[in-house]
């Protein structure tokens, strides 16, 4: 150590540990006990090697800046890039910290400090890593490491903060003694302002920020669902233990209701409402977290990179709502009541459905069509629907003209079906044709298909009670 006990002011300093410093018991690189002020400086280079198990001591108190910060001691505006490597035999010992070991009997002040990385053979992830113990005041003590220390006085930070000039200035530059903006924007740690006669300071590169350093959505689970609102549980990898501020999802509003953090992950409960499109898949666009000093960081995703699979529906309460399906055929729709199509004729015809039409257990009835089907092309799904009194004249089709590839009819039941075809063509009750698609759990009860042609016409009719298969 440079000083045993100090009562004055040490400021504007740089310590470069060019070789490892080996210690056995109590040590601070700069001072052992501080009763004065240590401010505006940084330490970098090799780690301290704390060799425990020698001498039979019960305490091995090691700090990078100081072992003990006394009752009048102030340590502030400091960062440390050096760490402490502990010997393997350190169980049950009072070990050190990257900034200061503050003993229980002293209550000095430590503020605006940070450290980067951790040493080897750490077996206590509760106290530290900057300040091991303190009865004094600790404000704005951050550490940037892969490990998470669950207790103590220090806050885990996101490495992005180190690239943020606002964070570096707020932590280090209360006295205006650091050169921050230009260096950080170029990817280097701040320097102390010194005269040209002082040795030139090295350019130390900031750590690379990888995806693993950022919050990321691991999984989603729908825990409550309505037609146009859902409650979703997000499991979020959150290595920096930051507050999840916002999750932006395309075409829907997201409101965070609650969040809990444990073991490097956050569980976030959010309500999704006011969908601009009612579909079955929503793209997560970004996740925003709040870290040190309220600084926010946003991780953006490409469309399709993170998705939420859930079925939301436009509600159908009347015949006009049904007709409006033609305005946005890619969306999902759900019947909220029975519908009577009497005297509507072809006005209830739907060109195509790419999403889901969910009958929701309701009925549509009294359908009378001329020379067209109720739905021309089904690329999506029709489910949970009952159709009563279905009539077609001059028909080439059925309820659906073409059940397209991957189209699905599930739990759809028709009764009292009358189809009249003039001339030749294809006819099926549920669908005129089905091509690489699915019909299941569905039925037709009481169907009549009549084909009319003159005696000179060749019989070229292809008829199926439920569907005339493609081919």
Tab-separated table of C-alpha atoms in Angstrom:
chain	number	residue	atom	x	y	z
A	1	UNK	CA	0.000	0.000	0.000
A	2	UNK	CA	1.089	3.585	-0.527
A	3	UNK	CA	-0.207	5.072	2.768
A	4	UNK	CA	-1.034	3.431	6.134
A	5	UNK	CA	-3.371	6.095	7.553
A	6	UNK	CA	-4.408	9.280	5.833
A	7	UNK	CA	-6.360	12.310	7.132
A	8	UNK	CA	-5.890	14.700	4.228
A	9	UNK	CA	-7.053	14.743	0.597
A	10	UNK	CA	-5.947	12.420	-2.170
A	11	UNK	CA	-7.393	13.414	-5.508
A	12	UNK	CA	-6.858	13.290	-9.260
A	13	UNK	CA	-4.902	10.040	-9.217
A	14	UNK	CA	-4.299	7.090	-11.542
A	15	UNK	CA	-3.003	3.731	-10.293
A	16	UNK	CA	-1.702	1.223	-12.821
A	17	UNK	CA	-1.000	-2.192	-11.284
A	18	UNK	CA	1.552	-3.388	-13.799
A	19	UNK	CA	2.220	-6.520	-11.747
A	20	UNK	CA	-0.091	-8.478	-9.423
A	21	UNK	CA	-0.033	-7.241	-5.824
A	22	UNK	CA	0.137	-10.127	-3.334
A	23	UNK	CA	-1.353	-9.578	0.133
A	24	UNK	CA	-1.844	-11.868	3.144
A	25	UNK	CA	-4.024	-9.998	5.586
A	26	UNK	CA	-5.125	-6.349	5.702
A	27	UNK	CA	-4.382	-4.144	2.758
A	28	UNK	CA	-5.564	-1.325	0.542
A	29	UNK	CA	-3.741	-0.486	-2.658
A	30	UNK	CA	-3.891	3.246	-2.042
A	31	UNK	CA	-4.341	3.466	1.748
A	32	UNK	CA	-5.032	1.075	4.590
A	33	UNK	CA	-7.279	3.382	6.663
A	34	UNK	CA	-8.887	6.540	5.325
A	35	UNK	CA	-10.090	9.333	7.606
A	36	UNK	CA	-9.779	12.009	4.961
A	37	UNK	CA	-11.013	12.324	1.386
A	38	UNK	CA	-10.110	10.152	-1.593
A	39	UNK	CA	-11.682	11.411	-4.769
A	40	UNK	CA	-11.437	11.633	-8.558
A	41	UNK	CA	-9.314	8.723	-9.671
A	42	UNK	CA	-9.183	5.227	-11.104
A	43	UNK	CA	-7.293	1.960	-10.796
A	44	UNK	CA	-6.493	-0.482	-13.593
A	45	UNK	CA	-4.034	-3.192	-14.545
A	46	UNK	CA	-3.397	-6.521	-12.821
A	47	UNK	CA	-5.521	-7.980	-10.035
A	48	UNK	CA	-4.672	-8.156	-6.359
A	49	UNK	CA	-3.814	-11.695	-5.216
A	50	UNK	CA	-5.236	-12.264	-1.737
A	51	UNK	CA	-3.372	-15.247	-0.282
A	52	UNK	CA	-5.441	-16.567	2.598
A	53	UNK	CA	-4.617	-19.484	4.861
A	54	UNK	CA	-1.219	-18.141	5.898
A	55	UNK	CA	-0.522	-16.783	9.371
A	56	UNK	CA	-3.639	-18.194	11.021
A	57	UNK	CA	-5.559	-14.917	10.904
A	58	UNK	CA	-9.353	-14.923	11.219
A	59	UNK	CA	-9.846	-11.803	9.116
A	60	UNK	CA	-8.352	-10.959	5.756
A	61	UNK	CA	-9.564	-7.477	4.868
A	62	UNK	CA	-8.578	-6.294	1.418
A	63	UNK	CA	-9.776	-3.317	-0.596
A	64	UNK	CA	-8.599	-1.903	-3.910
A	65	UNK	CA	-8.709	1.729	-2.759
A	66	UNK	CA	-8.756	1.263	1.021
A	67	UNK	CA	-9.162	-1.481	3.563
A	68	UNK	CA	-11.126	0.731	5.965
A	69	UNK	CA	-12.983	3.974	5.471
A	70	UNK	CA	-13.118	5.676	8.885
A	71	UNK	CA	-15.831	7.725	10.545
A	72	UNK	CA	-14.781	10.935	8.768
A	73	UNK	CA	-13.641	9.219	5.575
A	74	UNK	CA	-15.018	10.156	2.159
A	75	UNK	CA	-14.408	8.111	-0.976
A	76	UNK	CA	-16.055	9.363	-4.153
A	77	UNK	CA	-15.825	9.721	-7.939
A	78	UNK	CA	-13.724	6.601	-8.483
A	79	UNK	CA	-13.749	3.594	-10.762
A	80	UNK	CA	-11.762	0.378	-10.533
A	81	UNK	CA	-10.914	-2.001	-13.367
A	82	UNK	CA	-8.743	-4.197	-11.145
A	83	UNK	CA	-10.242	-6.938	-9.006
A	84	UNK	CA	-9.289	-9.250	-6.167
A	85	UNK	CA	-8.385	-12.883	-6.823
A	86	UNK	CA	-8.955	-14.892	-3.657
A	87	UNK	CA	-7.075	-18.008	-2.699
A	88	UNK	CA	-9.184	-21.133	-2.749
A	89	UNK	CA	-9.019	-21.354	1.072
A	90	UNK	CA	-11.233	-18.362	1.866
A	91	UNK	CA	-14.326	-20.006	3.332
A	92	UNK	CA	-15.461	-18.254	6.517
A	93	UNK	CA	-13.017	-15.374	6.061
A	94	UNK	CA	-13.849	-11.685	5.819
A	95	UNK	CA	-12.606	-10.965	2.366
A	96	UNK	CA	-12.133	-7.808	0.401
A	97	UNK	CA	-13.922	-5.623	-2.120
A	98	UNK	CA	-13.161	-3.819	-5.360
A	99	UNK	CA	-13.412	-0.362	-3.822
A	100	UNK	CA	-13.246	-0.520	-0.024
A	101	UNK	CA	-13.662	-2.871	2.913
A	102	UNK	CA	-15.694	-0.819	5.376
A	103	UNK	CA	-15.639	-2.351	8.862
A	104	UNK	CA	-18.688	-2.446	11.101
A	105	UNK	CA	-17.232	0.052	13.548
A	106	UNK	CA	-16.756	2.865	11.050
A	107	UNK	CA	-19.311	4.880	9.149
A	108	UNK	CA	-17.584	6.852	6.467
A	109	UNK	CA	-19.144	7.888	3.165
A	110	UNK	CA	-18.735	6.186	-0.205
A	111	UNK	CA	-20.502	7.610	-3.237
A	112	UNK	CA	-20.307	7.702	-7.020
A	113	UNK	CA	-18.083	4.692	-7.596
A	114	UNK	CA	-18.105	1.713	-9.918
A	115	UNK	CA	-16.108	-1.409	-10.630
A	116	UNK	CA	-15.869	-3.659	-13.676
A	117	UNK	CA	-15.466	-7.419	-13.426
A	118	UNK	CA	-14.876	-9.742	-10.497
A	119	UNK	CA	-11.895	-11.756	-9.358
A	120	UNK	CA	-11.403	-15.477	-8.995
A	121	UNK	CA	-12.644	-17.910	-6.314
A	122	UNK	CA	-15.477	-15.793	-4.971
A	123	UNK	CA	-17.676	-17.819	-2.628
A	124	UNK	CA	-19.814	-15.050	-1.126
A	125	UNK	CA	-22.308	-13.457	-3.515
A	126	UNK	CA	-24.200	-11.492	-0.877
A	127	UNK	CA	-21.892	-8.673	0.192
A	128	UNK	CA	-19.935	-6.634	-2.285
A	129	UNK	CA	-18.347	-6.545	-4.702
A	130	UNK	CA	-17.511	-2.858	-4.192
A	131	UNK	CA	-18.211	-2.381	-0.495
A	132	UNK	CA	-18.039	-5.415	1.745
A	133	UNK	CA	-19.471	-3.932	4.944
A	134	UNK	CA	-20.544	-0.471	6.004
A	135	UNK	CA	-22.342	1.383	8.769
A	136	UNK	CA	-21.847	4.579	6.839
A	137	UNK	CA	-23.450	6.217	3.839
A	138	UNK	CA	-23.307	4.540	0.434
A	139	UNK	CA	-24.774	6.224	-2.642
A	140	UNK	CA	-24.449	5.304	-6.294
A	141	UNK	CA	-22.168	2.297	-6.015
A	142	UNK	CA	-22.393	0.216	-9.206
A	143	UNK	CA	-20.713	-2.940	-10.406
A	144	UNK	CA	-20.561	-4.378	-13.924
A	145	UNK	CA	-20.046	-8.126	-13.910
A	146	UNK	CA	-21.579	-11.392	-15.054
A	147	UNK	CA	-22.185	-12.433	-11.451
A	148	UNK	CA	-25.065	-11.128	-9.347
A	149	UNK	CA	-24.525	-10.144	-5.695
A	150	UNK	CA	-27.884	-10.490	-3.990
A	151	UNK	CA	-27.365	-8.193	-0.992
A	152	UNK	CA	-25.055	-5.488	0.212
A	153	UNK	CA	-24.768	-1.896	-0.901
A	154	UNK	CA	-23.986	-2.174	-4.609
A	155	UNK	CA	-26.222	-2.105	-7.678
A	156	UNK	CA	-25.622	-4.274	-10.708
A	157	UNK	CA	-25.382	-2.211	-13.866
A	158	UNK	CA	-25.797	-2.870	-17.554
A	159	UNK	CA	-22.576	-2.606	-19.571
A	160	UNK	CA	-24.398	-0.227	-21.873
A	161	UNK	CA	-24.181	2.330	-19.064
A	162	UNK	CA	-20.412	2.427	-19.452
A	163	UNK	CA	-20.912	3.613	-23.036
A	164	UNK	CA	-23.285	6.337	-21.896
A	165	UNK	CA	-21.686	9.750	-21.402
A	166	UNK	CA	-24.546	10.826	-19.130
A	167	UNK	CA	-23.926	7.924	-16.754
A	168	UNK	CA	-20.151	8.449	-16.695
A	169	UNK	CA	-20.542	12.158	-16.064
A	170	UNK	CA	-23.110	11.675	-13.315
A	171	UNK	CA	-20.988	9.096	-11.509
A	172	UNK	CA	-17.517	10.571	-11.941
A	173	UNK	CA	-17.724	14.194	-12.867
A	174	UNK	CA	-19.372	15.896	-9.894
A	175	UNK	CA	-16.161	17.880	-9.444
A	176	UNK	CA	-15.486	18.223	-13.181
A	177	UNK	CA	-12.119	16.450	-12.948
A	178	UNK	CA	-12.689	13.765	-15.613
A	179	UNK	CA	-12.497	13.930	-19.386
A	180	UNK	CA	-15.592	11.968	-20.362
A	181	UNK	CA	-17.544	12.888	-23.475
A	182	UNK	CA	-14.957	12.533	-26.235
A	183	UNK	CA	-13.284	9.458	-24.746
A	184	UNK	CA	-16.483	7.536	-23.985
A	185	UNK	CA	-17.991	8.370	-27.363
A	186	UNK	CA	-14.842	6.874	-28.949
A	187	UNK	CA	-15.093	3.740	-26.817
A	188	UNK	CA	-12.602	4.457	-23.985
A	189	UNK	CA	-12.825	4.862	-20.219
A	190	UNK	CA	-12.621	8.440	-18.874
A	191	UNK	CA	-9.296	10.096	-18.053
A	192	UNK	CA	-8.379	12.391	-15.191
A	193	UNK	CA	-7.702	15.976	-16.212
A	194	UNK	CA	-3.976	16.498	-15.698
A	195	UNK	CA	-1.341	18.917	-16.886
A	196	UNK	CA	0.758	18.104	-19.933
A	197	UNK	CA	3.748	17.513	-17.629
A	198	UNK	CA	2.109	14.446	-16.122
A	199	UNK	CA	2.566	11.009	-17.726
A	200	UNK	CA	0.190	10.359	-20.589
A	201	UNK	CA	-2.754	8.201	-19.601
A	202	UNK	CA	-3.463	5.018	-21.500
A	203	UNK	CA	-6.527	4.583	-23.667
A	204	UNK	CA	-8.443	1.745	-22.038
A	205	UNK	CA	-11.172	0.263	-24.193
A	206	UNK	CA	-14.674	-0.038	-22.803
A	207	UNK	CA	-16.022	-3.601	-22.586
A	208	UNK	CA	-17.845	-4.976	-25.591
A	209	UNK	CA	-21.598	-5.089	-25.117
A	210	UNK	CA	-23.057	-8.411	-26.193
A	211	UNK	CA	-26.652	-9.569	-26.503
A	212	UNK	CA	-26.194	-11.530	-23.286
A	213	UNK	CA	-25.749	-8.240	-21.432
A	214	UNK	CA	-29.194	-6.997	-22.442
A	215	UNK	CA	-32.641	-7.941	-21.264
A	216	UNK	CA	-34.257	-10.464	-23.577
A	217	UNK	CA	-37.638	-12.194	-23.712
A	218	UNK	CA	-37.244	-15.906	-23.054
A	219	UNK	CA	-40.865	-17.060	-23.170
A	220	UNK	CA	-44.447	-15.883	-22.978
A	221	UNK	CA	-47.559	-17.459	-21.515
A	222	UNK	CA	-51.152	-16.281	-21.905
A	223	UNK	CA	-52.746	-16.481	-18.455
A	224	UNK	CA	-56.035	-14.677	-19.154
A	225	UNK	CA	-57.832	-14.072	-22.433
A	226	UNK	CA	-60.803	-12.195	-23.773
A	227	UNK	CA	-61.709	-11.405	-27.364
A	228	UNK	CA	-59.678	-8.156	-27.436
A	229	UNK	CA	-57.586	-8.209	-24.266
A	230	UNK	CA	-55.168	-10.721	-22.827
A	231	UNK	CA	-52.923	-10.984	-19.806
A	232	UNK	CA	-49.468	-12.338	-20.615
A	233	UNK	CA	-46.643	-13.554	-18.388
A	234	UNK	CA	-43.211	-12.719	-19.823
A	235	UNK	CA	-40.096	-14.526	-18.644
A	236	UNK	CA	-37.235	-12.105	-19.293
A	237	UNK	CA	-33.522	-12.764	-19.052
A	238	UNK	CA	-32.352	-9.762	-17.053
A	239	UNK	CA	-28.651	-10.157	-16.184
A	240	UNK	CA	-28.361	-6.598	-14.913
A	241	UNK	CA	-31.442	-6.823	-12.677
A	242	UNK	CA	-32.893	-3.678	-14.222
A	243	UNK	CA	-36.456	-2.406	-14.118
A	244	UNK	CA	-38.487	-3.434	-17.154
A	245	UNK	CA	-39.995	-0.150	-18.302
A	246	UNK	CA	-41.725	-1.005	-21.558
A	247	UNK	CA	-42.452	-3.862	-23.935
A	248	UNK	CA	-43.508	-2.632	-27.356
A	249	UNK	CA	-45.567	-5.003	-29.488
A	250	UNK	CA	-46.734	-4.235	-33.002
A	251	UNK	CA	-50.436	-3.436	-33.439
A	252	UNK	CA	-51.373	-3.676	-29.755
A	253	UNK	CA	-51.020	-1.631	-26.537
A	254	UNK	CA	-48.978	-3.163	-23.721
A	255	UNK	CA	-49.339	-2.138	-20.076
A	256	UNK	CA	-46.997	-3.651	-17.477
A	257	UNK	CA	-48.964	-4.603	-14.380
A	258	UNK	CA	-46.269	-6.136	-12.164
A	259	UNK	CA	-42.772	-7.590	-12.191
A	260	UNK	CA	-40.610	-9.700	-9.921
A	261	UNK	CA	-36.883	-10.369	-10.149
A	262	UNK	CA	-35.023	-13.515	-9.075
A	263	UNK	CA	-31.922	-15.410	-10.190
A	264	UNK	CA	-31.116	-13.267	-13.204
A	265	UNK	CA	-34.660	-13.277	-14.586
A	266	UNK	CA	-37.680	-11.007	-14.357
A	267	UNK	CA	-41.240	-12.269	-14.459
A	268	UNK	CA	-43.411	-9.549	-15.938
A	269	UNK	CA	-47.208	-9.597	-16.028
A	270	UNK	CA	-48.617	-7.340	-18.747
A	271	UNK	CA	-52.038	-6.603	-20.173
A	272	UNK	CA	-52.375	-6.350	-23.946
A	273	UNK	CA	-55.339	-4.282	-25.118
A	274	UNK	CA	-56.671	-2.121	-27.955
A	275	UNK	CA	-55.427	-4.237	-30.870
A	276	UNK	CA	-55.180	-2.387	-34.169
A	277	UNK	CA	-55.401	-5.779	-35.862
A	278	UNK	CA	-57.027	-8.833	-34.322
A	279	UNK	CA	-54.757	-11.643	-35.463
A	280	UNK	CA	-53.056	-14.748	-34.059
A	281	UNK	CA	-49.452	-13.605	-33.908
A	282	UNK	CA	-47.918	-10.374	-32.656
A	283	UNK	CA	-44.334	-9.221	-33.190
A	284	UNK	CA	-42.378	-7.859	-30.227
A	285	UNK	CA	-40.601	-4.734	-31.475
A	286	UNK	CA	-38.535	-3.762	-28.433
A	287	UNK	CA	-37.973	-4.059	-24.692
A	288	UNK	CA	-36.858	-1.058	-22.639
A	289	UNK	CA	-35.149	-1.242	-19.259
A	290	UNK	CA	-34.219	1.417	-16.720
A	291	UNK	CA	-30.825	1.244	-15.070
A	292	UNK	CA	-28.493	3.568	-13.258
A	293	UNK	CA	-29.675	7.154	-12.710
A	294	UNK	CA	-32.898	6.355	-14.503
A	295	UNK	CA	-31.112	5.820	-17.806
A	296	UNK	CA	-33.125	3.696	-20.192
A	297	UNK	CA	-31.901	1.186	-22.760
A	298	UNK	CA	-33.946	-0.275	-25.547
A	299	UNK	CA	-33.301	-3.595	-27.236
A	300	UNK	CA	-34.968	-3.707	-30.633
A	301	UNK	CA	-36.101	-6.802	-32.508
A	302	UNK	CA	-36.730	-7.405	-36.162
A	303	UNK	CA	-40.269	-8.361	-37.055
A	304	UNK	CA	-40.625	-12.098	-36.606
A	305	UNK	CA	-37.648	-12.371	-34.220
A	306	UNK	CA	-39.794	-12.457	-31.057
A	307	UNK	CA	-43.457	-13.372	-31.321
A	308	UNK	CA	-46.496	-13.808	-29.123
A	309	UNK	CA	-48.945	-16.413	-30.352
A	310	UNK	CA	-52.477	-15.624	-29.220
A	311	UNK	CA	-55.862	-15.380	-30.931
A	312	UNK	CA	-57.617	-12.013	-30.620
A	313	UNK	CA	-60.926	-11.331	-32.349
A	314	UNK	CA	-63.055	-8.595	-33.816
A	315	UNK	CA	-66.468	-9.042	-32.265
A	316	UNK	CA	-69.505	-9.691	-34.501
A	317	UNK	CA	-72.741	-8.467	-32.919
A	318	UNK	CA	-74.929	-7.950	-35.992
A	319	UNK	CA	-75.216	-8.617	-39.714
A	320	UNK	CA	-73.274	-5.465	-40.618
A	321	UNK	CA	-70.339	-6.615	-38.462
A	322	UNK	CA	-70.419	-9.856	-40.462
A	323	UNK	CA	-70.300	-7.972	-43.762
A	324	UNK	CA	-67.332	-5.943	-42.496
A	325	UNK	CA	-65.165	-9.080	-42.587
A	326	UNK	CA	-64.592	-8.181	-46.250
A	327	UNK	CA	-62.817	-4.993	-45.128
A	328	UNK	CA	-59.988	-6.873	-43.389
A	329	UNK	CA	-59.935	-10.546	-44.277
A	330	UNK	CA	-56.594	-11.272	-42.542
A	331	UNK	CA	-58.083	-10.656	-39.084
A	332	UNK	CA	-59.877	-12.987	-36.661
A	333	UNK	CA	-63.603	-12.659	-35.964
A	334	UNK	CA	-65.848	-14.023	-33.216
A	335	UNK	CA	-69.620	-14.201	-33.106
A	336	UNK	CA	-71.040	-12.731	-29.916
A	337	UNK	CA	-74.654	-13.632	-30.682
A	338	UNK	CA	-76.787	-15.611	-33.155
A	339	UNK	CA	-77.321	-13.983	-36.561
A	340	UNK	CA	-80.347	-14.228	-38.860
A	341	UNK	CA	-79.531	-13.600	-42.527
A	342	UNK	CA	-83.107	-13.674	-43.775
A	343	UNK	CA	-83.687	-11.376	-46.799
A	344	UNK	CA	-79.951	-10.544	-46.975
A	345	UNK	CA	-79.261	-12.665	-50.050
A	346	UNK	CA	-75.775	-12.383	-51.524
A	347	UNK	CA	-74.910	-9.342	-49.394
A	348	UNK	CA	-73.545	-11.668	-46.708
A	349	UNK	CA	-71.026	-13.247	-49.108
A	350	UNK	CA	-67.393	-13.103	-47.863
A	351	UNK	CA	-64.603	-13.037	-50.455
A	352	UNK	CA	-61.971	-14.810	-48.350
A	353	UNK	CA	-60.914	-15.563	-44.789
A	354	UNK	CA	-57.226	-15.696	-43.889
A	355	UNK	CA	-57.666	-15.551	-40.124
A	356	UNK	CA	-60.098	-17.343	-37.816
A	357	UNK	CA	-63.873	-17.170	-37.904
A	358	UNK	CA	-64.911	-18.382	-34.458
A	359	UNK	CA	-68.624	-19.054	-34.146
A	360	UNK	CA	-68.173	-19.156	-30.376
A	361	UNK	CA	-71.009	-21.697	-30.208
A	362	UNK	CA	-73.504	-19.371	-31.933
A	363	UNK	CA	-75.684	-19.890	-35.011
A	364	UNK	CA	-76.107	-18.220	-38.359
A	365	UNK	CA	-79.402	-19.009	-40.072
A	366	UNK	CA	-81.669	-18.452	-43.072
A	367	UNK	CA	-78.924	-18.039	-45.657
A	368	UNK	CA	-80.125	-17.780	-49.256
A	369	UNK	CA	-77.525	-17.331	-51.988
A	370	UNK	CA	-77.650	-17.212	-55.765
A	371	UNK	CA	-74.711	-18.411	-57.874
A	372	UNK	CA	-72.145	-17.987	-55.147
A	373	UNK	CA	-70.973	-19.498	-51.883
A	374	UNK	CA	-71.141	-17.943	-48.450
A	375	UNK	CA	-67.315	-17.797	-48.347
A	376	UNK	CA	-65.294	-17.938	-51.537
A	377	UNK	CA	-61.805	-18.911	-50.251
A	378	UNK	CA	-60.899	-20.211	-46.816
A	379	UNK	CA	-57.157	-19.991	-46.089
A	380	UNK	CA	-57.658	-19.751	-42.323
A	381	UNK	CA	-60.095	-21.469	-39.967
A	382	UNK	CA	-63.810	-21.715	-39.289
A	383	UNK	CA	-64.520	-23.180	-35.864
A	384	UNK	CA	-67.366	-23.659	-33.377
A	385	UNK	CA	-70.164	-22.585	-35.721
A	386	UNK	CA	-73.690	-23.865	-36.414
A	387	UNK	CA	-75.410	-23.097	-39.737
A	388	UNK	CA	-79.182	-23.627	-40.028
A	389	UNK	CA	-81.318	-23.314	-43.186
A	390	UNK	CA	-78.754	-22.902	-45.933
A	391	UNK	CA	-79.984	-22.502	-49.517
A	392	UNK	CA	-78.158	-22.021	-52.821
A	393	UNK	CA	-79.586	-21.606	-56.324
A	394	UNK	CA	-77.639	-21.834	-59.588
A	395	UNK	CA	-74.870	-23.157	-57.379
A	396	UNK	CA	-71.369	-24.244	-58.207
A	397	UNK	CA	-69.970	-24.645	-54.767
A	398	UNK	CA	-71.251	-25.090	-51.257
A	399	UNK	CA	-70.910	-23.143	-48.029
A	400	UNK	CA	-67.246	-22.589	-49.021
A	401	UNK	CA	-66.181	-22.423	-52.650
A	402	UNK	CA	-62.547	-23.492	-52.093
A	403	UNK	CA	-60.986	-24.831	-48.913
A	404	UNK	CA	-57.421	-23.736	-49.674
A	405	UNK	CA	-54.140	-25.389	-48.532
A	406	UNK	CA	-53.879	-25.498	-44.721
A	407	UNK	CA	-57.444	-24.242	-44.374
A	408	UNK	CA	-59.340	-25.795	-41.449
A	409	UNK	CA	-63.003	-26.485	-40.690
A	410	UNK	CA	-63.435	-27.682	-37.113
A	411	UNK	CA	-66.629	-28.207	-35.116
A	412	UNK	CA	-68.861	-26.756	-37.816
A	413	UNK	CA	-72.346	-28.239	-38.195
A	414	UNK	CA	-74.900	-27.569	-40.928
A	415	UNK	CA	-78.563	-28.588	-41.002
A	416	UNK	CA	-81.391	-28.159	-43.497
A	417	UNK	CA	-79.161	-27.665	-46.540
A	418	UNK	CA	-80.663	-27.271	-50.024
A	419	UNK	CA	-78.395	-26.806	-53.024
A	420	UNK	CA	-79.610	-26.580	-56.618
A	421	UNK	CA	-77.090	-26.749	-59.435
A	422	UNK	CA	-77.964	-25.996	-63.074
A	423	UNK	CA	-75.682	-27.733	-65.538
A	424	UNK	CA	-72.410	-29.357	-64.593
A	425	UNK	CA	-69.950	-28.499	-61.873
A	426	UNK	CA	-68.630	-29.294	-58.412
A	427	UNK	CA	-70.787	-29.261	-55.306
A	428	UNK	CA	-70.140	-30.064	-51.644
A	429	UNK	CA	-72.143	-29.183	-48.574
A	430	UNK	CA	-69.345	-27.683	-46.468
A	431	UNK	CA	-66.954	-27.021	-49.340
A	432	UNK	CA	-66.973	-27.289	-53.121
A	433	UNK	CA	-63.378	-28.468	-53.078
A	434	UNK	CA	-60.699	-29.111	-50.451
A	435	UNK	CA	-57.003	-28.994	-51.289
A	436	UNK	CA	-54.393	-30.160	-48.704
A	437	UNK	CA	-56.696	-28.965	-45.928
A	438	UNK	CA	-58.560	-30.263	-42.885
A	439	UNK	CA	-62.193	-30.938	-42.009
A	440	UNK	CA	-62.808	-32.478	-38.571
A	441	UNK	CA	-65.456	-32.760	-35.866
A	442	UNK	CA	-68.032	-31.457	-38.351
A	443	UNK	CA	-71.346	-32.666	-39.804
A	444	UNK	CA	-74.244	-32.023	-42.160
A	445	UNK	CA	-77.780	-33.073	-41.283
A	446	UNK	CA	-80.636	-33.164	-43.815
A	447	UNK	CA	-78.930	-32.142	-47.063
A	448	UNK	CA	-80.547	-32.117	-50.515
A	449	UNK	CA	-78.517	-31.538	-53.669
A	450	UNK	CA	-80.418	-31.229	-56.973
A	451	UNK	CA	-78.675	-31.094	-60.349
A	452	UNK	CA	-80.699	-29.814	-63.294
A	453	UNK	CA	-79.550	-30.123	-66.922
A	454	UNK	CA	-81.200	-30.579	-70.269
A	455	UNK	CA	-81.239	-33.970	-71.913
A	456	UNK	CA	-78.495	-33.071	-74.359
A	457	UNK	CA	-75.948	-32.207	-71.660
A	458	UNK	CA	-73.328	-34.753	-70.761
A	459	UNK	CA	-73.203	-35.632	-67.069
A	460	UNK	CA	-70.123	-33.884	-65.697
A	461	UNK	CA	-71.283	-33.284	-62.122
A	462	UNK	CA	-68.987	-33.950	-59.144
A	463	UNK	CA	-70.874	-34.046	-55.870
A	464	UNK	CA	-69.972	-34.686	-52.251
A	465	UNK	CA	-72.271	-34.486	-49.264
A	466	UNK	CA	-69.621	-32.719	-47.138
A	467	UNK	CA	-66.921	-31.915	-49.699
A	468	UNK	CA	-65.984	-32.773	-53.235
A	469	UNK	CA	-62.239	-33.558	-52.864
A	470	UNK	CA	-59.822	-31.686	-55.077
A	471	UNK	CA	-58.671	-33.555	-58.188
